[in-house]
């Protein structure tokens, strides 16, 4: 891009093609499990949750391993790993060898590779883009994510209907191969990674990402806020699908429309993020939109059948997604600037591991709660808990990063965004 450099343009293009591949492949494993393997609801839930949970557990040692290595080769390798893993699914399907166990293994491999790629790409972005332009960069990534979410699932559903259940898995796999090629095209030399940690400290370094987060007052509060918010939002999605499709009788096309159209709010929020931040300031944006995003989901418990109910879902999701996209753009830039050099990969890995684990655990818990109390009660419970999450947001100044290292505390002030 003209303002952020040619290297960022290639990185953004690589991200875009993989994001659209992910959008096209949204729910693909569930479709394959149901239509090809005739899996039940428990197996589908286990496939989704186990992939996240086991993948997060296996990714624990990745933080220190990534920190002391060049990030671009890791990103390319993780894209190729995801391509190879996903490619085994259509191959096994065409050979009549596909099994539920294979889908589970592929989902775990993809989850580990995603965590590693996310951590490496975040650290790499910090080396490509000046601190003052990180918000512009992260808002572009965020807008790409939401545009892929608008376009991908409807097209993916049509492709499955026309060409078969593994079509979108193929497209998703190819997108990772194209992403790897895009990252390979970056010619700008990468900044040398931090020196390798002595062997005696490797075990300690596994937990360094979490220690780094918890030592920073503002990041600590944002960490707990985001883990809880993301977990509760994702836990409510399958419950809402049961309510709309099984209990209220919405057609599948209306269900898809209810979630595709509101994603336009993600484009709006992410594109407005730099302007809103320039006007209100980083801290106020995080407080205001972090609070507003928690106010919308409770309305989903009151959805009724018919056009009015569909409108309630779409308006609620539109408000929620707009607030989330604006918040996420600002937060992603702030986190990169707040973390000390040499700790980005470990912090981002720890963050992704915790987020994936919380989503897996809360999804299982809310599935059980919905089974016992009904989907409306489960959605209401998630909505009420979300209303309490703004109390976890930072209340004072975002402040400098603080580290322990001498009798007196050293303070390092992050570069301004």
Tab-separated table of N, CA and C in Angstrom, residues 26 236-245 250-262 310 313-314:
chain	number	residue	atom	x	y	z
A	26	UNK	N	-16.437	-21.549	6.036
A	26	UNK	CA	-17.082	-21.406	7.339
A	26	UNK	C	-18.040	-22.574	7.585
A	236	UNK	N	-22.617	-18.579	22.621
A	236	UNK	CA	-24.010	-18.332	22.300
A	236	UNK	C	-24.382	-18.619	20.858
A	237	UNK	N	-23.400	-18.706	19.950
A	237	UNK	CA	-23.707	-18.888	18.530
A	237	UNK	C	-24.444	-20.198	18.235
A	238	UNK	N	-23.914	-21.366	18.677
A	238	UNK	CA	-24.664	-22.600	18.389
A	238	UNK	C	-26.022	-22.647	19.075
A	239	UNK	N	-26.124	-22.026	20.251
A	239	UNK	CA	-27.416	-21.982	20.951
A	239	UNK	C	-28.427	-21.174	20.151
A	240	UNK	N	-27.984	-20.044	19.608
A	240	UNK	CA	-28.871	-19.221	18.787
A	240	UNK	C	-29.290	-19.957	17.515
A	241	UNK	N	-28.378	-20.726	16.933
A	241	UNK	CA	-28.724	-21.482	15.730
A	241	UNK	C	-29.798	-22.518	16.029
A	242	UNK	N	-29.701	-23.176	17.191
A	242	UNK	CA	-30.738	-24.137	17.586
A	242	UNK	C	-32.073	-23.429	17.783
A	243	UNK	N	-32.046	-22.270	18.446
A	243	UNK	CA	-33.274	-21.518	18.681
A	243	UNK	C	-33.939	-21.118	17.367
A	244	UNK	N	-33.151	-20.572	16.441
A	244	UNK	CA	-33.728	-20.056	15.204
A	244	UNK	C	-34.164	-21.166	14.257
A	245	UNK	N	-33.337	-22.193	14.104
A	245	UNK	CA	-33.623	-23.225	13.107
A	245	UNK	C	-34.552	-24.318	13.621
A	250	UNK	N	-36.990	-20.812	11.363
A	250	UNK	CA	-36.473	-19.938	10.313
A	250	UNK	C	-35.867	-20.786	9.194
A	251	UNK	N	-36.107	-20.443	7.935
A	251	UNK	CA	-35.431	-21.139	6.840
A	251	UNK	C	-33.923	-20.920	6.915
A	252	UNK	N	-33.173	-21.838	6.350
A	252	UNK	CA	-31.720	-21.747	6.411
A	252	UNK	C	-31.224	-20.471	5.749
A	253	UNK	N	-31.869	-20.066	4.635
A	253	UNK	CA	-31.391	-18.879	3.944
A	253	UNK	C	-31.584	-17.621	4.788
A	254	UNK	N	-32.674	-17.579	5.573
A	254	UNK	CA	-32.879	-16.435	6.455
A	254	UNK	C	-31.864	-16.442	7.602
A	255	UNK	N	-31.557	-17.624	8.098
A	255	UNK	CA	-30.544	-17.740	9.150
A	255	UNK	C	-29.198	-17.212	8.647
A	256	UNK	N	-28.809	-17.602	7.432
A	256	UNK	CA	-27.554	-17.108	6.866
A	256	UNK	C	-27.582	-15.610	6.645
A	257	UNK	N	-28.720	-15.108	6.161
A	257	UNK	CA	-28.869	-13.675	5.917
A	257	UNK	C	-28.757	-12.888	7.219
A	258	UNK	N	-29.292	-13.453	8.299
A	258	UNK	CA	-29.302	-12.761	9.589
A	258	UNK	C	-27.901	-12.489	10.104
A	259	UNK	N	-26.919	-13.284	9.676
A	259	UNK	CA	-25.559	-13.092	10.154
A	259	UNK	C	-24.631	-12.500	9.092
A	260	UNK	N	-24.980	-12.631	7.825
A	260	UNK	CA	-24.127	-12.097	6.763
A	260	UNK	C	-24.272	-10.588	6.629
A	261	UNK	N	-25.514	-10.106	6.573
A	261	UNK	CA	-25.755	-8.670	6.367
A	261	UNK	C	-25.174	-7.813	7.494
A	262	UNK	N	-25.362	-8.176	8.780
A	262	UNK	CA	-24.800	-7.339	9.851
A	262	UNK	C	-23.279	-7.223	9.822
A	310	UNK	N	-36.540	-11.859	12.772
A	310	UNK	CA	-35.360	-11.748	11.912
A	310	UNK	C	-34.751	-10.352	12.018
A	313	UNK	N	-32.733	-9.994	15.255
A	313	UNK	CA	-31.406	-10.617	15.161
A	313	UNK	C	-30.462	-9.746	14.349
A	314	UNK	N	-30.920	-9.240	13.217
A	314	UNK	CA	-30.050	-8.473	12.334
A	314	UNK	C	-29.631	-7.148	12.967
